[in-house]
Amino acid sequence: MASTVGDFVLKRLAAWGVRRIYGYPGDGINGVIGAFGHKDTGIEFVQTRHEELAAFMACAHAKFSGEVGVCLATSGPGAIHLLNGLYDAKMDHQPVVAIVGQQSRMSLGGDYQQEVDLVSLFKDVAHDFVHMATTPEQVRHLIDRAMRIAIERRTVTCVILPNDLQDMKAVETPPHEHGTVHSGIGYTGHALAPRHEDLQRAAAVLNAGKKVAILVGAGALHATDAVIAVAERLGAGIAKALLGKAAVPDTLPYVTGAIGLLGTKASWDMMNECDTLLMVGSSFPYAEFLPKEGKARGVQIDIDARMLNIRYPMEVCLAGDSAATLEALLPLLDHQADRSWRQRIEGNVADWWQVLEARAMNDAHPINPQRVFWELSPRLPDNVILTCDSGSCASWYARDLKIRPGMSASLSGGLATMGCALPYALAAKCVHSDRPVIAMLGDGAMQMLGVNALITLAQMWRQWADPRLVIMVLNNGDLNMVTWEQRITEGDAKLPASQDLPPFPYAAYAELLGLRGIRVNEPGQVAAAWEEALSSPVPTLLEMVTDPDVPPLPPHVSGKQAAHYLRALLRGDQEALGVVTSTIKEVWDGIFPGRKHS
């Protein structure tokens, strides 16, 4: 029997299968924290350096394990710190439960120290379920409902526990009387595949298509074989939203790679030329990178019916699990005998890889950031887990890395927040300590949260079965993606006061913490540095000193974007010469890959 409410919370979470909680202590949650020491609950407490890291790690736990991620924080300031990581989970549709403390019940409403209206605070991020317990009898059904709704809705839920309540005697079985709630543990899920008649309608649309394009997202990560089988049957090409990077391997010649601002020309061409679009498990938001409305017929598959028909007007929408739905759909699809569309896609993909190689090998000052990722690609270990931050690093991650079967990868998709890559990597190692992990981030994200997360890494890495964790930092002294956005979308020159970052010795700092640090400032050292880091028996920080003037060009530059770009440079951008030189090289390679430019 659990003796206190705090004890019972851990016991109930353990019964739901929770084995790890990420958090930071404080007096508002002491009753739950203390329960970790009362008896072995089977739940590990992972202390992070900041509550935002805890929420990011809970989100990544859900992404890399398929389980519910759980984070914990104290009242007031601790609860507030969770929000960014929780919004990351919410917008990427990950099941995460936040357990947060609150001031004692008798003080609420008294303008007490650290008293925050937490129900209101969490009402948006956890709007499907956020409740504060006021009696021990509530706790069982609040935990049960938080877990069940997080799983069912693939979203964030929150339970708020006043600190005095946590120390009260637990009530594991509410009294059998009017006004009580008697909840249970367990989740069975709902129907996985749509009705047969709906599948037939979808098959009719796809069979009529001569130029079928498939777009996959995070909802297709577990449906790799089914996606490939459908693409083979229809003679289709496959593009990937960023969260779906690991859904299909880039080793397939008809996988066009990423789509969108960070996408490939092969994906851009396929979407502009297709006559039929099959979207699987994706809520990719940028309409300008999808077919023009009315130009292509559409079929969409998503487990969440709320996400159907909001990105492109679809003729048939199928609510269901992507793997189960595609497997049920496959017998209804005709083999596309005419392979000219597929052949065109494969030619475009081959040309694009040549473009990327040429661009990666261009000279820069000192290192071309594209080369950092290009050299990593053939050296990726089998079964590796990749995490990437937001910023220009996401451009090179999206384009230059060739995912192979068995690899996993993720970043902050819907929120696109900075600071997620390293906590994602730490959670990945907690879940899969026997797999190598690589985190890729810029110096902005490293200064924002990464230097703190390294302290947690230094504390925990000796527990792992495989110590390989490489943190690659692009050190360019610039908030690079925002700098390029200012130039291209606003037509403004770089503002140094806003964009320049203070110097920081990233590799040396890692060494101070007992980790390995390698600083690279010569392009010829990049490949060897990756090999050294990936074979290191100690987690290693690779500090790559890269050129901020290499542009992450979108696959298609509009006239408006070009005009803004030119205007920004004419407004006295201090990096104008380097920017123009690098841009000319990028454009040349896009037209004449492999031909030397002067």
Coordinates of C-alpha atoms in Angstrom, one line a residue:
M1 CA 0.0 0.0 0.0
A2 CA 1.2 3.5 -0.8
S3 CA 1.5 5.6 2.4
T4 CA 1.2 9.1 1.0
V5 CA -0.3 10.7 -2.0
G6 CA 3.3 11.3 -3.3
D7 CA 3.9 7.5 -3.0
F8 CA 0.7 6.7 -4.7
V9 CA 1.4 9.0 -7.7
L10 CA 4.6 7.1 -8.4
K11 CA 2.9 3.7 -7.8
R12 CA 0.1 4.6 -10.2
L13 CA 2.5 5.9 -12.9
A14 CA 4.5 2.7 -12.6
A15 CA 1.4 0.7 -13.1
W16 CA 0.9 2.6 -16.4
G17 CA 4.3 1.5 -17.5
V18 CA 6.2 4.7 -16.7
R19 CA 9.9 3.8 -16.0
R20 CA 11.5 7.2 -16.1
I21 CA 10.6 10.8 -15.1
Y22 CA 12.6 13.9 -16.1
G23 CA 12.5 16.8 -13.8
Y24 CA 14.0 19.2 -11.3
P25 CA 13.1 19.4 -7.6
G26 CA 11.6 22.2 -5.5
D27 CA 9.5 22.6 -2.4
G28 CA 6.2 22.6 -4.4
I29 CA 6.8 19.0 -5.5
N30 CA 8.8 17.7 -2.5
G31 CA 6.1 15.1 -1.5
V32 CA 6.5 13.4 -4.9
I33 CA 10.3 13.8 -4.9
G34 CA 10.6 12.3 -1.5
A35 CA 8.5 9.3 -2.6
F36 CA 11.4 8.2 -4.9
G37 CA 13.4 7.5 -1.8
H38 CA 10.7 5.7 0.2
K39 CA 10.8 2.5 -1.8
D40 CA 11.8 1.1 -5.2
T41 CA 9.0 2.1 -7.5
G42 CA 10.8 1.0 -10.6
I43 CA 10.8 4.6 -11.8
E44 CA 14.1 6.4 -12.4
F45 CA 14.3 10.1 -11.6
V46 CA 16.5 11.9 -14.1
Q47 CA 17.6 15.3 -12.8
T48 CA 18.1 17.9 -15.5
R49 CA 19.7 21.3 -15.2
H50 CA 16.5 23.2 -16.1
E51 CA 12.9 22.4 -16.3
E52 CA 12.8 23.2 -20.0
L53 CA 15.3 20.5 -20.5
A54 CA 13.1 18.1 -18.6
A55 CA 10.1 18.8 -20.9
F56 CA 12.2 18.5 -24.0
M57 CA 13.5 15.1 -22.7
A58 CA 10.0 13.9 -22.0
C59 CA 9.0 14.8 -25.6
A60 CA 12.0 13.0 -27.0
H61 CA 11.4 10.0 -24.7
A62 CA 7.9 9.7 -26.4
K63 CA 9.4 10.1 -29.8
F64 CA 12.1 7.5 -29.4
S65 CA 10.3 5.0 -27.2
G66 CA 6.7 5.1 -28.3
E67 CA 5.8 5.5 -24.7
V68 CA 4.3 8.4 -22.7
G69 CA 7.0 10.9 -21.6
V70 CA 6.7 12.2 -18.1
C71 CA 8.2 15.4 -16.7
L72 CA 8.0 16.9 -13.2
A73 CA 8.5 20.4 -11.8
T74 CA 7.8 22.5 -8.7
S75 CA 5.2 25.2 -8.5
G76 CA 5.4 28.7 -10.0
P77 CA 8.8 29.2 -11.6
G78 CA 9.5 25.5 -12.2
A79 CA 6.1 25.0 -13.8
I80 CA 6.6 28.0 -16.1
H81 CA 9.9 26.7 -17.2
L82 CA 8.3 23.5 -18.6
L83 CA 6.2 25.3 -21.2
N84 CA 8.5 25.5 -24.2
G85 CA 9.3 21.8 -24.1
L86 CA 5.6 21.0 -23.5
Y87 CA 4.6 23.1 -26.5
D88 CA 7.2 21.2 -28.6
A89 CA 5.4 17.9 -27.6
K90 CA 2.0 19.3 -28.2
M91 CA 2.8 20.6 -31.7
D92 CA 4.6 17.4 -32.7
H93 CA 1.7 15.3 -31.3
Q94 CA 3.6 13.5 -28.6
P95 CA 2.0 12.0 -25.5
V96 CA 3.6 13.8 -22.5
V97 CA 2.3 14.1 -18.9
A98 CA 3.4 17.0 -16.8
I99 CA 3.3 16.5 -13.0
V100 CA 3.6 19.9 -11.3
G101 CA 3.5 21.1 -7.7
Q102 CA 1.4 24.0 -6.3
Q103 CA 1.4 25.9 -3.0
S104 CA -0.7 24.5 -0.2
R105 CA -4.4 24.6 -0.6
M106 CA -5.1 26.9 2.3
S107 CA -2.8 29.6 0.8
L108 CA -4.4 29.6 -2.7
G109 CA -6.0 32.9 -3.6
G110 CA -3.9 34.7 -0.9
D111 CA -1.3 36.2 -3.3
Y112 CA 1.1 33.7 -1.7
Q113 CA 4.8 33.4 -2.7
Q114 CA 5.2 31.5 -6.0
E115 CA 1.4 31.2 -6.3
V116 CA 0.6 31.0 -10.0
D117 CA -2.8 30.1 -11.5
L118 CA -1.4 26.9 -13.0
V119 CA -4.7 25.6 -14.4
S120 CA -4.9 28.8 -16.5
L121 CA -1.2 28.7 -17.3
F122 CA -1.4 25.1 -18.7
K123 CA -4.9 25.5 -20.2
D124 CA -3.6 26.0 -23.8
V125 CA -0.7 23.6 -23.9
A126 CA -2.6 20.9 -22.0
H127 CA -6.2 21.9 -23.0
D128 CA -7.3 18.2 -23.4
F129 CA -6.7 17.6 -19.7
V130 CA -5.4 19.8 -17.0
H131 CA -6.7 19.5 -13.4
M132 CA -5.6 20.3 -9.9
A133 CA -6.2 17.7 -7.1
T134 CA -7.9 19.0 -4.0
T135 CA -8.4 15.7 -2.2
P136 CA -6.5 12.4 -2.1
E137 CA -9.5 10.6 -3.5
Q138 CA -9.1 12.4 -6.8
V139 CA -5.5 11.4 -7.5
R140 CA -6.2 8.0 -8.9
H141 CA -8.5 9.1 -11.6
L142 CA -6.5 12.3 -12.4
I143 CA -3.4 10.2 -13.1
D144 CA -5.4 7.6 -15.0
R145 CA -7.1 10.2 -17.2
A146 CA -3.9 12.2 -17.8
M147 CA -2.2 9.1 -19.0
R148 CA -5.1 7.8 -21.1
I149 CA -5.9 11.1 -22.8
A150 CA -2.2 11.7 -23.5
I151 CA -2.1 8.4 -25.3
E152 CA -5.4 8.7 -27.1
R153 CA -5.0 12.3 -28.2
R154 CA -1.2 12.1 -28.6
T155 CA -0.9 15.3 -26.7
V156 CA 0.2 17.0 -23.5
T157 CA -1.8 16.6 -20.2
C158 CA -1.1 18.0 -16.8
V159 CA -1.8 17.1 -13.2
I160 CA -1.3 19.8 -10.5
L161 CA -0.6 18.6 -6.9
P162 CA -0.7 21.1 -4.0
N163 CA 2.3 20.4 -1.7
D164 CA 0.2 19.8 1.4
L165 CA -1.9 17.2 -0.5
Q166 CA 1.2 15.3 -1.5
D167 CA 2.0 14.4 2.1
M168 CA -1.5 13.3 3.0
K169 CA -2.5 9.7 3.4
A170 CA -3.2 8.1 0.1
V171 CA -6.6 6.8 -0.9
E172 CA -5.9 4.0 -3.4
T173 CA -9.6 2.9 -3.5
P174 CA -12.2 5.7 -3.3
P175 CA -15.3 4.9 -1.2
H176 CA -18.2 3.1 -2.9
E177 CA -20.6 5.9 -2.7
H178 CA -22.3 8.7 -4.8
G179 CA -20.0 11.3 -6.1
T180 CA -16.8 9.2 -6.4
V181 CA -14.9 8.1 -9.5
H182 CA -13.5 4.6 -9.9
S183 CA -11.0 4.6 -12.8
G184 CA -8.8 1.8 -14.1
I185 CA -5.5 1.3 -15.9
G186 CA -5.1 0.2 -19.5
Y187 CA -5.5 1.4 -23.1
T188 CA -6.7 -0.7 -26.0
G189 CA -6.8 1.9 -28.8
H190 CA -9.3 2.3 -31.6
A191 CA -9.8 0.9 -35.1
L192 CA -6.6 1.0 -37.1
A193 CA -7.9 0.9 -40.7
P194 CA -10.7 2.7 -42.5
R195 CA -13.8 1.1 -44.0
H196 CA -13.3 -1.0 -47.1
E197 CA -15.5 1.3 -49.2
D198 CA -13.4 4.3 -48.3
L199 CA -10.3 2.3 -49.2
Q200 CA -11.9 1.6 -52.6
R201 CA -12.5 5.3 -53.2
A202 CA -8.9 6.1 -52.4
A203 CA -7.6 3.3 -54.6
A204 CA -9.7 4.6 -57.5
V205 CA -8.1 8.1 -57.2
L206 CA -4.5 6.6 -56.9
N207 CA -5.0 4.1 -59.8
A208 CA -6.1 6.9 -62.1
G209 CA -3.0 8.9 -61.5
K210 CA -0.1 8.8 -63.9
K211 CA 2.3 11.0 -61.9
V212 CA 1.8 10.1 -58.2
A213 CA 3.8 11.9 -55.5
I214 CA 3.9 10.6 -51.9
L215 CA 4.6 12.9 -49.0
V216 CA 5.3 11.2 -45.6
G217 CA 5.7 12.7 -42.1
A218 CA 6.2 11.5 -38.6
G219 CA 3.0 9.5 -38.7
A220 CA 4.7 7.2 -41.3
L221 CA 7.8 6.4 -39.3
H222 CA 6.6 3.0 -38.4
A223 CA 5.1 2.3 -41.9
T224 CA 8.4 2.2 -43.9
D225 CA 7.7 -1.1 -45.6
A226 CA 4.1 -0.2 -46.5
V227 CA 5.1 3.2 -47.9
I228 CA 7.8 1.6 -50.1
A229 CA 5.4 -1.1 -51.3
V230 CA 2.7 1.4 -52.3
A231 CA 5.3 3.6 -54.0
E232 CA 6.6 0.6 -56.0
R233 CA 3.1 -0.4 -57.0
L234 CA 2.2 3.1 -58.2
G235 CA 5.6 4.1 -59.7
A236 CA 5.6 7.1 -57.3
G237 CA 8.3 9.2 -55.8
I238 CA 8.5 9.9 -52.1
A239 CA 9.2 13.3 -50.4
K240 CA 9.6 13.7 -46.7
A241 CA 8.6 16.3 -44.2
L242 CA 11.3 17.0 -41.7
L243 CA 9.8 14.9 -39.0
G244 CA 9.5 12.0 -41.4
K245 CA 13.2 12.0 -42.4
A246 CA 13.6 8.5 -41.1
A247 CA 10.4 7.1 -42.5
V248 CA 12.0 5.9 -45.7
P249 CA 15.7 5.5 -46.5
D250 CA 17.5 8.0 -48.8
T251 CA 19.3 5.1 -50.4
L252 CA 16.2 4.5 -52.5
P253 CA 16.7 6.3 -55.9
Y254 CA 13.1 7.6 -56.0
V255 CA 13.2 9.3 -52.5
T256 CA 13.4 13.0 -53.3
G257 CA 14.3 13.9 -49.7
A258 CA 13.1 16.9 -47.7
I259 CA 10.3 19.3 -48.8
G260 CA 9.8 22.9 -48.1
L261 CA 12.2 25.8 -47.4
L262 CA 14.8 23.3 -46.3
G263 CA 13.9 20.9 -49.0
T264 CA 15.4 19.7 -52.3
K265 CA 14.8 20.7 -55.9
A266 CA 13.8 17.1 -56.7
S267 CA 11.0 17.4 -54.2
W268 CA 10.0 20.8 -55.6
D269 CA 9.9 19.5 -59.1
M270 CA 7.9 16.4 -58.2
M271 CA 5.2 18.4 -56.3
N272 CA 4.9 20.9 -59.2
E273 CA 4.6 18.2 -61.9
C274 CA 2.5 15.5 -60.1
D275 CA -1.2 14.8 -61.0
T276 CA -1.9 12.9 -57.7
L277 CA -0.8 13.5 -54.1
L278 CA -0.8 10.9 -51.4
M279 CA -0.1 12.4 -48.0
V280 CA 0.7 10.0 -45.2
G281 CA 1.0 10.9 -41.6
S282 CA 2.0 14.5 -42.2
S283 CA 0.7 18.0 -41.5
F284 CA 3.3 19.8 -43.5
P285 CA 2.2 23.4 -43.4
Y286 CA 3.7 25.3 -46.4
A287 CA 1.1 25.3 -49.2
E288 CA 3.5 26.9 -51.7
F289 CA 5.5 23.6 -51.7
L290 CA 2.5 21.4 -52.4
P291 CA 0.8 21.2 -55.8
K292 CA -1.3 24.2 -56.8
E293 CA -4.9 23.8 -55.7
G294 CA -6.9 22.0 -58.4
K295 CA -3.8 20.7 -60.3
A296 CA -3.6 17.3 -58.5
R297 CA -6.1 14.9 -57.0
G298 CA -5.4 14.0 -53.4
V299 CA -5.7 11.2 -50.8
Q300 CA -4.6 11.7 -47.2
I301 CA -4.1 9.2 -44.4
D302 CA -3.8 10.3 -40.8
I303 CA -4.4 8.7 -37.4
D304 CA -5.9 12.0 -36.2
A305 CA -9.1 12.9 -38.1
R306 CA -8.7 16.5 -37.0
M307 CA -5.6 16.8 -39.2
L308 CA -7.3 15.7 -42.4
N309 CA -8.0 18.1 -45.3
I310 CA -6.4 21.2 -43.8
R311 CA -3.2 21.4 -46.0
Y312 CA -4.5 20.5 -49.4
P313 CA -8.1 19.9 -50.7
M314 CA -8.2 16.1 -50.6
E315 CA -10.7 14.0 -52.6
V316 CA -10.5 11.1 -50.1
C317 CA -9.5 11.3 -46.5
L318 CA -8.7 8.1 -44.5
A319 CA -8.6 8.2 -40.7
G320 CA -6.4 5.4 -39.5
D321 CA -3.0 4.1 -38.6
S322 CA -0.7 4.7 -41.6
A323 CA 0.8 1.2 -41.7
A324 CA -2.5 -0.6 -41.3
T325 CA -4.2 1.7 -43.8
L326 CA -1.5 1.3 -46.5
E327 CA -1.4 -2.4 -46.0
A328 CA -5.2 -2.6 -46.5
L329 CA -5.0 -0.3 -49.5
L330 CA -2.2 -2.1 -51.3
P331 CA -4.2 -5.0 -52.7
L332 CA -6.6 -2.5 -54.3
L333 CA -3.9 -0.7 -56.1
D334 CA -3.0 -1.4 -59.8
H335 CA 0.6 -1.8 -60.9
Q336 CA 1.7 1.2 -62.9
A337 CA 3.3 -0.2 -66.0
D338 CA 4.4 3.1 -67.4
R339 CA 7.6 4.0 -65.5
S340 CA 8.5 7.2 -67.3
W341 CA 7.4 9.3 -64.3
R342 CA 9.5 7.2 -61.9
Q343 CA 12.4 7.5 -64.2
R344 CA 12.1 11.3 -64.3
I345 CA 12.1 11.4 -60.5
E346 CA 15.1 9.1 -60.2
G347 CA 17.0 11.3 -62.7
N348 CA 16.2 14.4 -60.7
V349 CA 17.3 12.8 -57.5
A350 CA 20.6 11.6 -58.9
D351 CA 21.2 15.2 -60.3
W352 CA 20.4 16.7 -56.9
W353 CA 22.9 14.5 -55.0
Q354 CA 25.5 15.7 -57.5
V355 CA 24.6 19.3 -56.7
L356 CA 24.8 18.7 -53.0
E357 CA 28.3 17.1 -53.3
A358 CA 29.5 20.0 -55.4
R359 CA 28.2 22.6 -53.0
A360 CA 29.6 20.7 -50.0
M361 CA 33.1 20.8 -51.5
N362 CA 33.1 24.5 -52.2
D363 CA 35.8 26.5 -50.4
A364 CA 34.6 28.6 -47.4
H365 CA 36.1 30.6 -44.6
P366 CA 37.1 28.5 -42.8
I367 CA 34.8 25.5 -43.2
N368 CA 31.8 25.0 -45.4
P369 CA 29.0 23.9 -43.1
Q370 CA 27.6 21.7 -45.8
R371 CA 30.8 19.7 -45.9
V372 CA 30.4 18.9 -42.2
F373 CA 27.2 17.1 -42.9
W374 CA 28.3 15.6 -46.2
E375 CA 31.3 14.0 -44.6
L376 CA 29.2 12.6 -41.8
S377 CA 26.7 11.0 -44.1
P378 CA 28.8 8.0 -45.2
R379 CA 30.2 7.6 -41.7
L380 CA 26.8 7.3 -39.9
P381 CA 26.9 4.2 -37.7
D382 CA 24.2 1.6 -38.2
N383 CA 21.3 2.0 -35.9
V384 CA 22.3 5.6 -35.1
I385 CA 19.8 8.1 -33.6
L386 CA 20.1 11.6 -35.0
T387 CA 18.8 14.8 -33.3
C388 CA 19.0 18.2 -34.8
D389 CA 18.3 21.7 -33.6
S390 CA 16.4 24.5 -35.3
G391 CA 18.5 26.9 -37.4
S392 CA 20.7 26.7 -40.5
C393 CA 22.0 23.3 -39.2
A394 CA 18.5 21.9 -39.9
S395 CA 19.0 22.9 -43.6
W396 CA 22.1 20.8 -44.0
Y397 CA 20.6 18.0 -41.8
A398 CA 17.5 17.9 -44.1
R399 CA 19.5 17.8 -47.3
D400 CA 22.9 16.3 -46.9
L401 CA 22.4 13.3 -44.6
K402 CA 21.5 10.0 -46.3
I403 CA 19.3 8.0 -43.8
R404 CA 19.7 4.2 -44.0
P405 CA 17.3 1.6 -42.8
G406 CA 17.4 1.2 -39.0
M407 CA 18.2 4.8 -38.2
S408 CA 16.1 7.1 -36.2
A409 CA 16.0 10.9 -36.4
S410 CA 14.0 13.8 -35.0
L411 CA 13.9 17.5 -34.3
S412 CA 11.4 20.1 -33.2
G413 CA 8.9 20.1 -36.1
G414 CA 5.8 22.1 -35.4
L415 CA 7.3 24.5 -32.9
A416 CA 10.7 24.6 -34.5
T417 CA 12.2 25.8 -31.3
M418 CA 15.9 26.3 -30.5
G419 CA 17.5 24.3 -27.8
C420 CA 16.0 20.8 -28.3
A421 CA 18.9 18.8 -29.9
L422 CA 21.0 18.0 -26.9
P423 CA 18.1 17.2 -24.5
Y424 CA 16.6 15.1 -27.3
A425 CA 20.0 13.2 -27.5
L426 CA 20.2 12.7 -23.8
A427 CA 16.7 11.2 -23.7
A428 CA 17.5 9.0 -26.7
K429 CA 20.4 7.6 -24.7
C430 CA 18.2 7.1 -21.6
V431 CA 15.8 5.1 -23.8
H432 CA 18.4 3.3 -26.0
S433 CA 21.7 3.4 -24.1
D434 CA 23.1 0.7 -26.5
R435 CA 22.7 2.9 -29.6
P436 CA 25.1 5.6 -30.9
V437 CA 23.5 9.1 -30.9
I438 CA 24.6 12.3 -32.7
A439 CA 23.2 15.7 -31.8
M440 CA 23.6 18.5 -34.3
L441 CA 23.2 22.2 -33.3
G442 CA 24.3 25.7 -33.8
D443 CA 26.2 27.9 -31.5
G444 CA 23.1 29.9 -30.7
A445 CA 21.3 26.8 -29.4
M446 CA 24.4 25.6 -27.6
Q447 CA 24.7 28.9 -25.7
M448 CA 20.9 28.9 -25.0
L449 CA 20.6 25.5 -23.3
G450 CA 23.3 23.2 -24.6
V451 CA 26.1 24.3 -22.1
N452 CA 23.7 23.4 -19.3
A453 CA 22.7 20.1 -20.8
L454 CA 26.4 19.1 -21.1
I455 CA 26.6 19.0 -17.3
T456 CA 23.8 16.4 -17.2
L457 CA 25.6 14.5 -19.9
A458 CA 28.8 14.5 -17.9
Q459 CA 26.9 13.2 -14.9
M460 CA 25.1 10.3 -16.6
W461 CA 27.1 8.9 -19.5
R462 CA 29.0 6.2 -17.6
Q463 CA 25.6 4.4 -17.1
W464 CA 25.2 3.7 -20.8
A465 CA 25.9 0.4 -22.5
D466 CA 27.4 2.3 -25.5
P467 CA 29.1 5.6 -24.6
R468 CA 29.0 7.0 -28.1
L469 CA 27.3 10.4 -28.1
V470 CA 28.7 13.1 -30.4
I471 CA 27.6 16.7 -30.0
M472 CA 28.4 18.6 -33.2
V473 CA 28.3 22.4 -32.8
L474 CA 28.4 24.7 -35.8
N475 CA 30.5 27.6 -34.4
N476 CA 29.9 30.5 -36.8
G477 CA 29.4 33.3 -34.3
D478 CA 26.0 34.1 -35.8
L479 CA 22.4 33.4 -35.3
N480 CA 22.6 32.2 -38.8
M481 CA 19.1 31.2 -39.8
V482 CA 17.6 34.5 -38.5
T483 CA 20.3 36.4 -40.3
W484 CA 19.3 34.8 -43.6
E485 CA 15.6 35.3 -42.9
Q486 CA 16.2 39.0 -42.4
R487 CA 18.0 39.2 -45.7
I488 CA 15.6 37.1 -47.8
T489 CA 12.2 37.7 -46.3
E490 CA 12.6 41.2 -44.9
G491 CA 15.2 42.7 -47.3
D492 CA 17.2 43.9 -44.3
A493 CA 21.0 43.8 -43.8
K494 CA 22.4 41.8 -41.0
L495 CA 22.1 43.6 -37.6
P496 CA 25.3 42.7 -35.7
A497 CA 23.8 43.7 -32.3
S498 CA 21.0 41.2 -32.8
Q499 CA 22.9 38.4 -34.7
D500 CA 26.5 38.2 -33.5
L501 CA 27.2 35.7 -30.7
P502 CA 29.9 36.1 -28.1
P503 CA 32.8 33.7 -28.5
F504 CA 32.7 30.5 -26.4
P505 CA 35.2 27.6 -26.2
Y506 CA 32.8 24.8 -26.7
A507 CA 35.3 22.0 -27.1
A508 CA 37.4 23.2 -24.2
Y509 CA 34.3 23.5 -22.0
A510 CA 33.5 19.8 -22.8
E511 CA 37.0 18.9 -21.7
L512 CA 36.5 20.7 -18.4
L513 CA 33.5 18.5 -17.7
G514 CA 35.5 15.3 -18.3
L515 CA 34.2 14.8 -21.9
R516 CA 36.1 14.8 -25.1
G517 CA 36.4 18.0 -27.1
I518 CA 37.7 18.4 -30.6
R519 CA 37.9 21.8 -32.4
V520 CA 38.1 21.7 -36.2
N521 CA 38.9 24.8 -38.2
E522 CA 40.4 23.3 -41.4
P523 CA 38.1 21.6 -44.1
G524 CA 40.6 18.8 -44.5
Q525 CA 40.2 17.8 -40.9
V526 CA 36.4 17.3 -41.0
A527 CA 36.3 13.7 -42.1
A528 CA 39.0 12.5 -39.7
A529 CA 37.3 14.4 -36.8
W530 CA 34.1 12.6 -37.4
E531 CA 35.8 9.3 -37.4
E532 CA 37.7 10.1 -34.2
A533 CA 34.5 11.3 -32.5
L534 CA 32.4 8.3 -33.6
S535 CA 35.0 5.9 -32.3
S536 CA 35.6 7.7 -29.0
P537 CA 35.0 5.8 -25.7
V538 CA 33.9 9.1 -24.2
P539 CA 31.0 11.4 -25.3
T540 CA 32.6 13.9 -27.6
L541 CA 31.9 17.5 -28.6
L542 CA 32.9 18.4 -32.1
E543 CA 33.3 22.1 -32.5
M544 CA 33.2 22.9 -36.2
V545 CA 34.3 26.5 -37.0
T546 CA 32.1 27.2 -40.0
D547 CA 31.4 30.1 -42.5
P548 CA 28.2 32.0 -41.7
D549 CA 28.1 33.4 -45.3
V550 CA 27.2 30.1 -47.0
P551 CA 23.5 30.5 -47.8
P552 CA 20.9 27.8 -47.1
L553 CA 19.1 28.5 -50.4
P554 CA 15.5 27.2 -50.7
P555 CA 14.9 24.8 -53.6
H556 CA 13.2 27.6 -55.5
V557 CA 13.9 31.3 -55.1
S558 CA 11.0 33.6 -56.0
G559 CA 11.4 37.0 -57.6
K560 CA 10.3 38.6 -54.4
Q561 CA 12.9 36.7 -52.4
A562 CA 15.6 37.6 -54.8
A563 CA 14.7 41.3 -54.7
H564 CA 14.7 41.3 -50.9
Y565 CA 18.1 39.6 -50.9
L566 CA 19.6 42.2 -53.3
R567 CA 18.1 45.0 -51.2
A568 CA 19.6 43.6 -48.0
L569 CA 23.1 43.5 -49.5
L570 CA 22.7 47.1 -50.9
R571 CA 21.7 48.3 -47.5
G572 CA 25.3 47.9 -46.2
D573 CA 25.4 44.3 -45.0
Q574 CA 28.8 43.9 -43.5
E575 CA 29.1 40.4 -44.9
A576 CA 28.0 41.4 -48.4
L577 CA 31.2 40.3 -50.2
G578 CA 31.3 36.9 -48.6
V579 CA 27.6 36.4 -49.1
V580 CA 27.7 37.2 -52.8
T581 CA 30.7 35.0 -53.4
S582 CA 29.1 32.0 -51.6
T583 CA 25.8 32.5 -53.3
I584 CA 27.3 32.6 -56.8
K585 CA 29.0 29.2 -56.0
E586 CA 25.7 27.7 -54.8
V587 CA 23.8 28.9 -57.9
W588 CA 26.6 27.7 -60.2
D589 CA 26.6 24.2 -58.7
G590 CA 22.8 24.1 -58.9
I591 CA 23.1 24.6 -62.7
F592 CA 26.5 22.9 -63.4
P593 CA 27.2 20.4 -60.7
G594 CA 30.7 19.0 -60.8
R595 CA 32.0 21.7 -63.2
K596 CA 34.6 23.9 -61.6
H597 CA 33.8 27.5 -61.0
S598 CA 36.5 30.1 -60.8

